[in-house]
Amino acid sequence: MKGYKQYFNGLSIKNKIFSTNILIIILSISIIALFANIVSQKAIIEKAVKNSSRELVLIDNNLQTLITTVEDYSKILATDYRLQNELYNDFLENNNLSTSSHYVGGLDNLSMKKTLSEVISNIVEPNTNIKAVSVLTSNHQWVDVGFADNVVASRIFGSGSEAIDHSFQPVLTGLMKFKFRYEGDDNVFAVTKTVIHKDTGKTVGLVVLYVKETVIASIYERKMNYKGGNFYILDQYGKIISSQNKANLYRDFKEATSISIPTSTEVETGFFQGNGSEKVLVSTHRLEPLEWSIVSVIPIDEITVERKEINKLTIWVGALCLLLAFIVSYLLSRSITRPIFQLSRTMRDIRTGHLTVRSSYQSSDEIGYLNDVFNNLMDRIEELVAENVEEQKTKAEIEFKLLQTQVQPHFLYNTLETIISLIKLNMKTEAITAAKYMASFYKISLSKGNDIITLREEMHLSESYLEIQQLRYVEYMEYTMDIDEEIMSCSISKLTLQPIVENAIYHGLKRKTEKGLLRITGRRMGEEVRIEIYDNGVGIEESQIKGLLREASESSERAGFGVRSVHNRIRMLYGDRYGIELESEVGLYTRVTIRLPFKPLREV
């Protein structure tokens, strides 16, 4: 968390605004999408449960209609007067065998078969959903009229009186395997109806109507709203008697599907079973009065396929919204931060020294007000800087004049004392030499009132000073000067070297117990001139080195005043990158490096 906070704080304002807006928008879209997904899934599942329940009710109605229709056809067939007459005549013949020893069943008569075929043909395919019809006579014969295999019928239903149901109502059997003459075995349901003669009330036979299982299956196959769903019809024992997958017929439902249907007294039940992609919605509907159950099994993935489409639409809409949000956030952050960046660039230009640069952004908003305040502030700062520069210049000139007033009388007094001493010692030649060097020193130091002279002139001035000092302190010092001719014409502020040389003598070499060396060297380095004054005197403490370049108000020592004055004049004339650098080790040496721009005097 701390690292993320540091990373966020390191971003620009533009990126902070942009990333914050995008984060808020992404979070909002994600929450809305999640909420919509949950709500839509719940609504779709509720809709699926209702649809499934409604489908089962419709299947129940259609199945009841089909069964009722088949039962009605069985009643119609059983009461048809032609069928009754043929069966009744057969009944009479069966009970009067003594009248003819050569009796052959009446139904073997071709005319009778024709009559029965005409009656039955009206209620079988293609006129109805009934595949075939079998007729059992009172003399225990199964009539061969149509597609039904009478041998199979005899084996399933029997041929004696036990085959005839005396309840006189149509009876629907369970699922069975039955053979048809031209199509082979098939799965069928059968409706049986006892034939009662309408005049005598005698039981004269039995009719059996066959309905294929595929007819039952076609009812719910037409009602399927979900492609991956499955419907099952179970008998009272939980056996599958109708299914889209015919391999499941006659199997226990739990064994075939691994789904347990809880025992319930309710007509309709619904529940979910399984986990993940195997989760299914199971809906049941009890079919009264057959004690059958209609079961639908729908995978949850099929139910939520609409949700997937909604999710795709949500993703597309979210992506478009996010793209629009990117564009709007970018434009918004850019419109806010662009004037800030412009103000920031102006500040960078000012920091590099371009104090006259100003921000050009104009607006009545807060940033426009900030720009106006900044420009006014810089105008005031520029005025103050100009005033400060002028004050510093005046101060430097005053310090320079003060330095001159300090150096010249002091040097003049000491030099005259030296000349007098030389004359008293009858060293007239040395006295004359001292006088010449003093005259040269003052000639150059006056330099017709010019404060900027050539390095050559400054070196002559320093040489005159050193020669006179060597006459006075011959036992303390000796000096060397090595200046490249290339830099001799460069400009330098008058009396730049003399205060440094004076410090080296009085505060370095003079305090040494043995004779010391003062060395002045000058070289060009690129576009700079570097003059080095080195002495192997007593050195300077590190704390004193820092104090030598501080403001004059912080130190009253004359040595510090001279060095500061030279340093300040160089920076004022040439800029902050130039000036004096000090390096020293106590008891070993002191090195003062003066850095100046390489500018011949003619360019000044």
Coordinates of C-alpha atoms in Angstrom, one line a residue:
M1 CA 0.0 0.0 0.0
K2 CA 2.8 2.4 0.9
G3 CA 4.6 1.6 -2.4
Y4 CA 1.4 2.3 -4.4
K5 CA 0.9 5.6 -2.5
Q6 CA 4.5 6.6 -3.4
Y7 CA 3.9 5.6 -7.0
F8 CA 0.6 7.6 -7.2
N9 CA 2.2 10.6 -5.6
G10 CA 4.9 10.4 -8.2
L11 CA 2.4 10.8 -11.1
S12 CA 1.8 14.0 -12.8
I13 CA -1.5 15.8 -12.2
K14 CA -2.7 14.9 -15.7
N15 CA -2.1 11.2 -15.1
K16 CA -3.6 11.4 -11.6
I17 CA -6.8 12.9 -12.9
F18 CA -6.9 10.5 -15.9
S19 CA -6.1 7.4 -13.9
T20 CA -8.6 8.4 -11.1
N21 CA -11.4 9.0 -13.5
I22 CA -10.7 5.7 -15.4
L23 CA -10.5 3.8 -12.1
I24 CA -13.9 5.3 -10.9
I25 CA -15.5 4.6 -14.3
I26 CA -14.1 1.0 -14.5
L27 CA -15.3 0.4 -10.9
S28 CA -18.7 1.8 -11.6
I29 CA -19.2 -0.2 -14.8
S30 CA -18.0 -3.4 -13.1
I31 CA -20.4 -2.9 -10.2
I32 CA -23.3 -2.2 -12.6
A33 CA -22.3 -5.1 -14.8
L34 CA -22.1 -7.4 -11.8
F35 CA -25.4 -6.2 -10.4
A36 CA -27.0 -6.6 -13.8
N37 CA -25.5 -10.1 -14.2
I38 CA -26.9 -11.2 -10.8
V39 CA -30.3 -9.7 -11.4
S40 CA -30.6 -11.0 -15.0
Q41 CA -29.5 -14.5 -13.9
K42 CA -32.0 -14.5 -11.1
A43 CA -34.8 -13.3 -13.5
I44 CA -33.8 -15.8 -16.2
I45 CA -33.8 -18.7 -13.8
E46 CA -37.2 -17.6 -12.4
K47 CA -38.5 -17.3 -15.9
A48 CA -37.1 -20.8 -16.7
V49 CA -38.8 -22.3 -13.6
K50 CA -42.1 -20.8 -14.7
N51 CA -41.7 -21.8 -18.3
S52 CA -40.8 -25.3 -17.3
S53 CA -43.8 -25.5 -15.0
R54 CA -46.0 -24.1 -17.8
E55 CA -44.6 -26.6 -20.3
L56 CA -45.3 -29.5 -18.1
V57 CA -48.9 -28.3 -17.6
L58 CA -49.3 -28.1 -21.4
I59 CA -47.7 -31.5 -21.9
D60 CA -50.1 -32.8 -19.3
N61 CA -53.1 -31.3 -21.1
N62 CA -52.0 -32.6 -24.5
L63 CA -51.2 -36.1 -23.1
Q64 CA -54.6 -36.2 -21.3
T65 CA -56.2 -35.2 -24.6
L66 CA -54.4 -37.9 -26.5
I67 CA -55.2 -40.6 -24.0
T68 CA -58.8 -39.5 -23.8
T69 CA -59.0 -39.5 -27.6
V70 CA -57.7 -43.0 -27.8
E71 CA -60.1 -44.1 -25.1
D72 CA -62.9 -42.5 -27.0
Y73 CA -61.9 -44.3 -30.1
S74 CA -61.9 -47.6 -28.2
K75 CA -65.5 -46.8 -27.0
I76 CA -66.5 -45.9 -30.6
L77 CA -65.0 -49.1 -31.9
A78 CA -66.5 -51.2 -29.1
T79 CA -70.0 -49.8 -29.8
D80 CA -69.8 -49.9 -33.6
Y81 CA -72.9 -52.0 -34.6
R82 CA -71.1 -53.8 -37.4
L83 CA -68.3 -54.9 -35.1
Q84 CA -70.8 -55.9 -32.5
N85 CA -72.9 -57.9 -35.0
E86 CA -69.9 -59.8 -36.2
L87 CA -68.7 -60.5 -32.7
Y88 CA -72.2 -61.4 -31.5
N89 CA -72.7 -63.8 -34.5
D90 CA -69.3 -65.4 -33.6
F91 CA -70.5 -65.6 -30.0
L92 CA -73.7 -67.4 -31.1
E93 CA -71.8 -69.8 -33.3
N94 CA -69.4 -70.6 -30.5
N95 CA -72.3 -71.5 -28.2
N96 CA -74.1 -73.7 -30.8
L97 CA -71.4 -76.0 -32.0
S98 CA -73.8 -78.9 -32.3
T99 CA -75.6 -77.4 -35.2
S100 CA -72.7 -78.1 -37.5
S101 CA -69.9 -80.4 -37.0
H102 CA -67.9 -78.7 -39.7
Y103 CA -68.0 -75.2 -38.1
V104 CA -65.2 -72.9 -38.8
G105 CA -65.1 -69.6 -36.9
G106 CA -67.2 -66.9 -38.5
L107 CA -64.3 -64.4 -38.4
D108 CA -62.4 -66.7 -40.8
N109 CA -65.0 -65.8 -43.3
L110 CA -63.5 -63.3 -45.8
S111 CA -66.6 -61.2 -45.8
M112 CA -66.4 -60.8 -42.1
K113 CA -62.8 -59.8 -42.2
K114 CA -63.6 -57.3 -44.8
T115 CA -66.3 -55.8 -42.6
L116 CA -64.0 -55.6 -39.6
S117 CA -61.2 -54.1 -41.6
E118 CA -63.6 -51.4 -42.9
V119 CA -64.6 -50.6 -39.3
I120 CA -61.1 -50.5 -37.9
S121 CA -59.5 -48.6 -40.9
N122 CA -61.4 -45.4 -39.9
I123 CA -59.6 -45.1 -36.5
V124 CA -56.0 -46.0 -37.3
E125 CA -53.2 -44.3 -39.1
P126 CA -53.2 -42.1 -41.1
N127 CA -56.6 -40.9 -39.8
T128 CA -55.5 -40.9 -36.2
N129 CA -52.5 -41.5 -33.9
I130 CA -53.5 -45.1 -33.4
K131 CA -51.0 -47.4 -35.0
A132 CA -53.1 -50.6 -35.1
V133 CA -56.0 -52.4 -33.5
S134 CA -56.4 -56.0 -32.3
V135 CA -59.7 -57.8 -31.7
L136 CA -60.2 -60.7 -29.4
T137 CA -63.4 -62.7 -30.0
S138 CA -65.5 -64.7 -27.6
N139 CA -64.1 -67.9 -29.0
H140 CA -60.6 -66.7 -28.0
Q141 CA -59.4 -65.9 -31.4
W142 CA -57.3 -62.7 -32.2
V143 CA -58.5 -61.2 -35.4
D144 CA -55.8 -60.6 -38.0
V145 CA -56.9 -57.3 -39.4
G146 CA -54.1 -54.9 -40.2
F147 CA -50.6 -54.3 -38.9
A148 CA -50.8 -55.9 -35.4
D149 CA -49.2 -59.3 -35.0
N150 CA -51.9 -61.4 -33.3
V151 CA -49.4 -64.0 -32.0
V152 CA -47.6 -61.3 -30.0
A153 CA -51.0 -59.9 -28.9
S154 CA -52.0 -63.4 -27.7
R155 CA -48.8 -63.8 -25.8
I156 CA -49.1 -60.4 -24.1
F157 CA -52.8 -60.3 -23.4
G158 CA -53.7 -64.0 -23.4
S159 CA -56.6 -65.7 -25.3
G160 CA -58.9 -66.9 -22.6
S161 CA -61.6 -65.2 -20.5
E162 CA -58.8 -63.7 -18.3
A163 CA -57.8 -61.4 -21.1
I164 CA -61.1 -59.6 -21.1
D165 CA -61.4 -56.8 -18.5
H166 CA -64.9 -56.9 -17.0
S167 CA -64.7 -53.3 -15.7
F168 CA -66.2 -52.3 -19.0
Q169 CA -64.0 -49.1 -19.0
P170 CA -61.0 -48.4 -21.3
V171 CA -57.8 -49.5 -19.6
L172 CA -54.4 -47.9 -20.5
T173 CA -51.5 -50.3 -20.2
G174 CA -47.9 -49.4 -19.5
L175 CA -45.1 -49.3 -22.0
M176 CA -44.5 -52.6 -23.8
K177 CA -42.6 -54.1 -26.7
F178 CA -44.9 -55.0 -29.6
K179 CA -44.4 -56.4 -33.0
F180 CA -46.0 -55.1 -36.2
R181 CA -46.2 -57.1 -39.3
Y182 CA -44.2 -54.8 -41.6
E183 CA -42.2 -52.7 -39.2
G184 CA -40.9 -55.1 -36.6
D185 CA -40.8 -54.4 -32.9
D186 CA -41.7 -51.0 -31.4
N187 CA -42.5 -49.5 -28.0
V188 CA -46.2 -48.9 -27.6
F189 CA -48.9 -48.2 -25.1
A190 CA -52.2 -50.1 -25.4
V191 CA -55.8 -49.2 -24.6
T192 CA -58.1 -52.2 -24.0
K193 CA -61.9 -52.0 -24.1
T194 CA -64.4 -54.9 -23.5
V195 CA -67.1 -55.2 -26.2
I196 CA -70.6 -55.4 -24.7
H197 CA -73.5 -56.2 -27.0
K198 CA -75.9 -53.3 -26.7
D199 CA -79.1 -55.4 -27.0
T200 CA -78.2 -58.5 -25.0
G201 CA -75.5 -57.2 -22.6
K202 CA -73.3 -60.1 -23.4
T203 CA -69.5 -59.8 -23.4
V204 CA -68.7 -60.6 -27.0
G205 CA -65.0 -59.6 -27.3
L206 CA -62.2 -57.2 -26.6
V207 CA -60.6 -54.5 -28.7
V208 CA -57.0 -53.3 -28.2
L209 CA -55.7 -50.0 -29.6
Y210 CA -51.9 -49.5 -30.0
V211 CA -50.3 -46.0 -29.7
K212 CA -46.5 -45.8 -30.3
E213 CA -44.3 -44.2 -27.7
T214 CA -43.0 -41.8 -30.3
V215 CA -46.5 -40.3 -30.5
I216 CA -46.3 -39.6 -26.8
A217 CA -42.8 -38.2 -27.1
S218 CA -43.8 -35.9 -30.0
I219 CA -46.0 -34.0 -27.5
Y220 CA -43.2 -32.7 -25.4
E221 CA -40.6 -32.5 -28.2
R222 CA -42.8 -29.8 -29.8
K223 CA -42.9 -27.9 -26.5
M224 CA -39.1 -27.7 -25.8
N225 CA -37.8 -24.2 -25.2
Y226 CA -34.3 -25.3 -24.4
K227 CA -32.3 -27.3 -26.8
G228 CA -30.2 -29.1 -24.2
G229 CA -33.2 -30.0 -22.1
N230 CA -34.7 -33.5 -21.7
F231 CA -38.2 -34.7 -20.9
Y232 CA -39.1 -38.0 -19.3
I233 CA -42.4 -39.7 -18.5
L234 CA -42.2 -42.0 -15.5
D235 CA -44.7 -44.6 -14.3
Q236 CA -45.7 -45.0 -10.7
Y237 CA -42.6 -47.1 -10.1
G238 CA -40.2 -44.5 -11.3
K239 CA -39.5 -46.4 -14.6
I240 CA -39.0 -44.3 -17.7
I241 CA -41.8 -45.0 -20.2
S242 CA -41.1 -42.1 -22.6
S243 CA -37.9 -40.3 -23.4
Q244 CA -36.1 -38.5 -26.2
N245 CA -33.3 -41.0 -25.8
K246 CA -35.0 -44.4 -26.4
A247 CA -32.1 -46.2 -24.8
N248 CA -33.4 -45.0 -21.4
L249 CA -36.8 -46.6 -21.8
Y250 CA -37.7 -49.2 -19.2
R251 CA -34.8 -48.0 -17.0
D252 CA -35.1 -46.6 -13.5
F253 CA -35.0 -42.8 -13.7
K254 CA -32.4 -42.4 -10.9
E255 CA -30.2 -45.0 -12.4
A256 CA -30.4 -43.5 -15.9
T257 CA -29.9 -39.8 -14.9
S258 CA -28.4 -39.8 -11.3
I259 CA -31.2 -37.5 -10.3
S260 CA -33.2 -38.3 -7.2
I261 CA -36.8 -37.0 -7.2
P262 CA -37.9 -36.3 -3.6
T263 CA -41.2 -37.8 -2.5
S264 CA -43.9 -35.1 -2.4
T265 CA -47.6 -34.9 -2.2
E266 CA -47.6 -31.7 -4.4
V267 CA -48.7 -32.0 -8.0
E268 CA -45.7 -29.8 -9.1
T269 CA -42.2 -29.6 -7.8
G270 CA -39.0 -27.9 -8.9
F271 CA -35.4 -28.0 -7.6
F272 CA -31.8 -27.6 -8.7
Q273 CA -29.3 -30.4 -8.5
G274 CA -25.6 -30.7 -9.2
N275 CA -22.8 -28.1 -9.2
G276 CA -21.0 -25.9 -11.7
S277 CA -21.6 -26.8 -15.3
E278 CA -23.4 -30.0 -14.3
K279 CA -26.1 -28.1 -12.4
V280 CA -29.6 -28.8 -13.7
L281 CA -33.1 -27.5 -13.1
V282 CA -35.5 -30.5 -12.4
S283 CA -39.3 -29.9 -12.7
T284 CA -41.9 -32.6 -12.1
H285 CA -45.6 -32.7 -12.7
R286 CA -47.8 -35.6 -11.6
L287 CA -50.2 -36.9 -14.2
E288 CA -53.5 -37.8 -12.6
P289 CA -55.2 -40.3 -12.5
L290 CA -52.6 -42.5 -14.2
E291 CA -50.0 -41.9 -11.4
W292 CA -47.5 -41.0 -14.1
S293 CA -45.0 -38.2 -13.7
I294 CA -43.7 -35.8 -16.3
V295 CA -40.1 -34.7 -15.6
S296 CA -38.1 -32.0 -17.4
V297 CA -34.3 -31.8 -16.8
I298 CA -32.7 -28.6 -18.1
P299 CA -28.9 -27.8 -17.8
I300 CA -28.3 -24.5 -16.1
D301 CA -26.0 -23.5 -19.0
E302 CA -29.0 -23.8 -21.4
I303 CA -31.1 -21.7 -19.1
T304 CA -28.5 -19.0 -18.7
V305 CA -27.6 -18.8 -22.4
E306 CA -29.6 -15.6 -22.6
R307 CA -27.5 -14.3 -19.7
K308 CA -24.4 -15.0 -21.8
E309 CA -25.9 -12.9 -24.6
I310 CA -26.8 -10.2 -22.1
N311 CA -23.2 -10.4 -20.8
K312 CA -21.8 -10.0 -24.3
L313 CA -24.0 -7.0 -24.9
T314 CA -23.0 -5.6 -21.5
I315 CA -19.3 -6.1 -22.3
W316 CA -19.7 -4.4 -25.7
V317 CA -21.6 -1.5 -24.1
G318 CA -19.2 -1.3 -21.3
A319 CA -16.2 -1.3 -23.7
L320 CA -17.8 1.5 -25.7
C321 CA -18.6 3.4 -22.5
L322 CA -15.0 2.8 -21.3
L323 CA -13.6 4.0 -24.6
L324 CA -15.8 7.1 -24.4
A325 CA -14.7 7.6 -20.8
F326 CA -11.0 7.3 -21.9
I327 CA -11.5 10.0 -24.5
V328 CA -13.5 12.3 -22.1
S329 CA -11.1 11.7 -19.2
Y330 CA -8.1 12.4 -21.5
L331 CA -9.7 15.6 -22.8
L332 CA -10.8 16.7 -19.4
S333 CA -7.4 16.1 -17.7
R334 CA -5.7 17.7 -20.7
S335 CA -7.9 20.8 -20.5
I336 CA -7.2 21.1 -16.8
T337 CA -3.5 20.3 -16.8
R338 CA -2.5 22.0 -20.1
P339 CA -2.4 25.5 -18.5
I340 CA -0.7 24.1 -15.5
F341 CA 2.0 22.5 -17.7
Q342 CA 2.3 25.8 -19.5
L343 CA 2.8 27.6 -16.2
S344 CA 5.3 24.9 -15.1
R345 CA 7.3 25.3 -18.4
T346 CA 7.4 29.1 -17.7
M347 CA 8.7 28.4 -14.2
R348 CA 11.4 26.1 -15.6
D349 CA 12.5 28.8 -18.0
I350 CA 12.6 31.3 -15.2
R351 CA 14.6 28.8 -13.1
T352 CA 17.2 28.6 -15.8
G353 CA 17.6 32.4 -15.6
H354 CA 15.1 33.7 -18.1
L355 CA 13.4 36.1 -15.7
T356 CA 11.5 38.0 -18.4
V357 CA 9.5 34.9 -19.5
R358 CA 5.7 35.1 -18.6
S359 CA 2.8 32.7 -18.9
S360 CA 0.5 33.6 -21.8
Y361 CA -2.6 31.6 -20.6
Q362 CA -5.7 33.8 -20.3
S363 CA -8.8 32.6 -18.6
S364 CA -11.4 33.6 -16.0
D365 CA -11.1 30.3 -14.1
E366 CA -8.9 29.6 -11.1
I367 CA -5.9 28.6 -13.2
G368 CA -6.2 31.9 -15.1
Y369 CA -6.3 33.7 -11.8
L370 CA -3.2 31.8 -10.7
N371 CA -1.4 32.7 -13.9
D372 CA -2.2 36.4 -13.4
V373 CA -0.9 36.3 -9.8
F374 CA 2.2 34.4 -10.9
N375 CA 2.9 37.0 -13.7
N376 CA 2.4 39.9 -11.3
L377 CA 4.6 38.2 -8.7
M378 CA 7.4 37.6 -11.3
D379 CA 7.1 41.3 -12.4
R380 CA 7.7 42.3 -8.8
I381 CA 10.5 39.7 -8.3
E382 CA 12.2 41.0 -11.5
E383 CA 12.0 44.5 -10.1
L384 CA 13.4 43.4 -6.8
V385 CA 16.2 41.4 -8.5
A386 CA 17.1 44.4 -10.6
E387 CA 17.2 46.5 -7.5
N388 CA 19.2 43.9 -5.6
V389 CA 21.7 43.6 -8.6
E390 CA 22.1 47.3 -8.5
E391 CA 22.6 47.2 -4.8
Q392 CA 25.1 44.4 -5.0
K393 CA 26.9 46.2 -7.8
T394 CA 27.0 49.3 -5.7
K395 CA 28.1 47.3 -2.7
A396 CA 30.8 45.6 -4.7
E397 CA 32.1 48.9 -5.9
I398 CA 32.1 50.3 -2.4
E399 CA 34.0 47.2 -1.2
F400 CA 36.4 47.5 -4.1
K401 CA 37.0 51.2 -3.3
L402 CA 37.3 50.3 0.3
L403 CA 39.8 47.6 -0.6
Q404 CA 41.8 50.1 -2.6
T405 CA 41.7 52.6 0.2
Q406 CA 42.9 49.9 2.6
V407 CA 45.6 48.4 0.2
Q408 CA 47.2 51.5 -1.2
P409 CA 47.8 53.6 2.0
H410 CA 48.8 50.5 3.9
F411 CA 51.1 49.3 1.1
L412 CA 52.5 52.8 0.6
Y413 CA 53.3 53.1 4.2
N414 CA 55.0 49.8 4.5
T415 CA 56.9 50.3 1.2
L416 CA 58.2 53.7 2.3
E417 CA 59.2 52.2 5.6
T418 CA 61.1 49.6 3.7
I419 CA 62.8 52.2 1.4
I420 CA 63.9 54.2 4.4
S421 CA 65.3 51.2 6.1
L422 CA 67.2 50.3 3.0
I423 CA 68.7 53.8 2.7
K424 CA 69.7 53.7 6.4
L425 CA 71.4 50.4 5.7
N426 CA 73.2 52.1 2.8
M427 CA 71.4 49.7 0.4
K428 CA 70.6 52.4 -2.1
T429 CA 70.3 50.0 -5.1
E430 CA 67.6 47.9 -3.3
A431 CA 65.9 51.1 -2.2
I432 CA 65.8 52.4 -5.8
T433 CA 64.4 49.0 -6.9
A434 CA 61.7 49.1 -4.2
A435 CA 60.8 52.6 -5.3
K436 CA 60.5 51.5 -9.0
Y437 CA 58.3 48.5 -8.0
M438 CA 56.1 50.8 -5.9
A439 CA 55.7 53.2 -8.8
S440 CA 54.8 50.3 -11.2
F441 CA 52.3 49.0 -8.6
Y442 CA 50.6 52.4 -8.3
K443 CA 50.6 53.1 -12.0
I444 CA 48.8 49.9 -12.8
S445 CA 46.5 50.1 -9.8
L446 CA 45.4 53.5 -10.9
S447 CA 45.2 52.4 -14.6
K448 CA 43.5 55.6 -15.7
G449 CA 40.4 54.8 -13.5
N450 CA 39.7 51.5 -15.3
D451 CA 38.5 48.7 -13.1
I452 CA 39.0 46.0 -15.8
I453 CA 42.5 45.4 -17.0
T454 CA 44.4 42.6 -18.8
L455 CA 45.8 39.6 -17.0
R456 CA 49.2 40.7 -18.1
E457 CA 48.8 44.0 -16.3
E458 CA 47.4 42.2 -13.2
M459 CA 50.4 39.9 -13.2
H460 CA 52.8 42.9 -13.4
L461 CA 51.0 44.5 -10.5
S462 CA 51.2 41.3 -8.5
E463 CA 54.9 40.9 -9.4
S464 CA 55.6 44.5 -8.2
Y465 CA 53.9 43.7 -5.0
L466 CA 55.7 40.4 -4.5
E467 CA 59.1 42.0 -5.3
I468 CA 58.6 44.6 -2.6
Q469 CA 57.4 42.0 -0.1
Q470 CA 60.3 39.8 -0.9
L471 CA 62.6 42.7 0.0
R472 CA 60.9 43.0 3.3
Y473 CA 60.5 39.3 4.1
V474 CA 63.4 37.7 2.2
E475 CA 63.9 35.2 5.0
Y476 CA 60.2 34.1 4.8
M477 CA 59.4 33.5 1.2
E478 CA 60.2 33.1 -2.4
Y479 CA 57.8 33.0 -5.3
T480 CA 57.4 31.8 -8.8
M481 CA 55.0 32.8 -11.6
D482 CA 54.0 30.6 -14.6
I483 CA 51.2 32.0 -16.7
D484 CA 50.4 30.8 -20.2
E485 CA 50.9 33.5 -22.8
E486 CA 47.5 32.5 -24.4
I487 CA 45.6 34.0 -21.4
M488 CA 47.7 37.1 -20.9
S489 CA 45.3 39.2 -22.9
C490 CA 42.2 38.1 -21.0
S491 CA 40.3 40.6 -19.0
I492 CA 40.3 40.5 -15.2
S493 CA 39.1 42.8 -12.5
K494 CA 41.8 45.0 -11.1
L495 CA 43.3 43.9 -7.7
T496 CA 42.0 40.4 -8.1
L497 CA 45.3 38.6 -7.3
Q498 CA 46.9 41.0 -4.9
P499 CA 44.4 40.4 -1.9
I500 CA 44.9 36.6 -2.4
V501 CA 48.7 37.0 -2.6
E502 CA 48.7 39.2 0.5
N503 CA 46.7 36.6 2.5
A504 CA 49.1 33.9 1.4
I505 CA 52.0 35.9 2.7
Y506 CA 50.6 37.3 6.0
H507 CA 48.4 34.3 7.0
G508 CA 50.3 31.4 5.5
L509 CA 54.1 31.9 4.9
K510 CA 54.9 34.5 7.5
R511 CA 53.6 32.2 10.3
K512 CA 55.8 29.4 9.1
T513 CA 59.1 28.8 11.0
E514 CA 61.1 28.2 7.8
K515 CA 61.2 29.8 4.4
G516 CA 58.1 29.1 2.3
L517 CA 57.1 29.0 -1.4
L518 CA 54.4 31.0 -3.1
R519 CA 53.5 29.8 -6.7
I520 CA 51.2 31.5 -9.2
T521 CA 50.1 29.5 -12.3
G522 CA 47.6 30.2 -15.0
R523 CA 46.1 28.0 -17.6
R524 CA 43.2 27.9 -20.1
M525 CA 40.7 25.0 -19.6
G526 CA 38.1 25.0 -22.4
E527 CA 36.3 28.3 -22.2
E528 CA 37.6 29.0 -18.7
V529 CA 40.8 30.6 -17.3
R530 CA 42.0 29.1 -14.0
I531 CA 44.6 31.0 -12.0
E532 CA 46.0 29.1 -9.0
I533 CA 47.8 30.7 -6.0
Y534 CA 49.6 28.1 -4.0
D535 CA 51.6 28.4 -0.8
N536 CA 53.1 25.8 1.5
G537 CA 52.3 27.8 4.6
V538 CA 50.5 26.9 7.8
G539 CA 47.2 26.2 6.0
I540 CA 43.6 27.1 7.0
E541 CA 41.1 25.3 9.2
E542 CA 38.1 23.9 7.3
S543 CA 35.7 26.0 9.4
Q544 CA 37.7 29.1 8.5
I545 CA 37.5 28.2 4.7
K546 CA 33.7 28.4 4.8
G547 CA 33.8 31.7 6.8
L548 CA 36.1 33.4 4.3
L549 CA 33.4 33.5 1.6
R550 CA 30.5 34.5 3.8
E551 CA 28.9 37.9 3.8
A552 CA 31.0 40.6 5.3
S553 CA 28.6 41.2 8.1
E554 CA 29.4 37.7 9.4
S555 CA 33.2 38.3 9.8
S556 CA 35.2 41.4 10.3
E557 CA 38.6 40.0 9.6
R558 CA 40.4 41.8 6.8
A559 CA 41.7 38.6 5.2
G560 CA 38.1 37.4 4.9
F561 CA 37.0 40.8 3.6
G562 CA 39.6 40.7 0.8
V563 CA 38.8 37.2 -0.4
R564 CA 35.0 37.9 -0.2
S565 CA 35.4 41.1 -2.1
V566 CA 37.3 39.4 -4.9
H567 CA 34.8 36.4 -5.0
N568 CA 31.8 38.7 -5.1
R569 CA 33.2 41.0 -7.8
I570 CA 34.0 38.0 -10.1
R571 CA 30.4 36.5 -9.6
M572 CA 28.9 39.9 -10.2
L573 CA 30.9 40.5 -13.4
Y574 CA 30.8 37.0 -14.9
G575 CA 28.0 35.0 -13.2
D576 CA 27.6 32.5 -10.4
R577 CA 29.6 29.7 -12.1
Y578 CA 32.8 31.7 -11.7
G579 CA 34.6 32.8 -8.5
I580 CA 37.0 31.5 -5.9
E581 CA 37.6 28.0 -4.7
L582 CA 39.6 27.2 -1.6
E583 CA 41.5 24.1 -0.7
S584 CA 43.8 23.7 2.3
E585 CA 45.3 21.3 4.8
V586 CA 46.6 22.6 8.1
G587 CA 50.3 22.6 8.3
L588 CA 50.8 21.7 4.6
Y589 CA 49.4 24.1 2.0
T590 CA 46.7 26.4 0.8
R591 CA 45.5 26.5 -2.8
V592 CA 43.2 29.3 -4.0
T593 CA 41.8 28.7 -7.5
I594 CA 40.3 31.7 -9.4
R595 CA 37.9 30.7 -12.2
L596 CA 37.3 33.3 -14.9
P597 CA 35.7 33.2 -18.4
F598 CA 38.1 33.2 -21.3
K599 CA 37.5 36.7 -22.6
P600 CA 40.3 38.8 -24.2
L601 CA 40.1 42.4 -23.1
R602 CA 39.0 43.6 -26.6
E603 CA 35.7 41.7 -26.2
V604 CA 34.9 43.6 -23.0

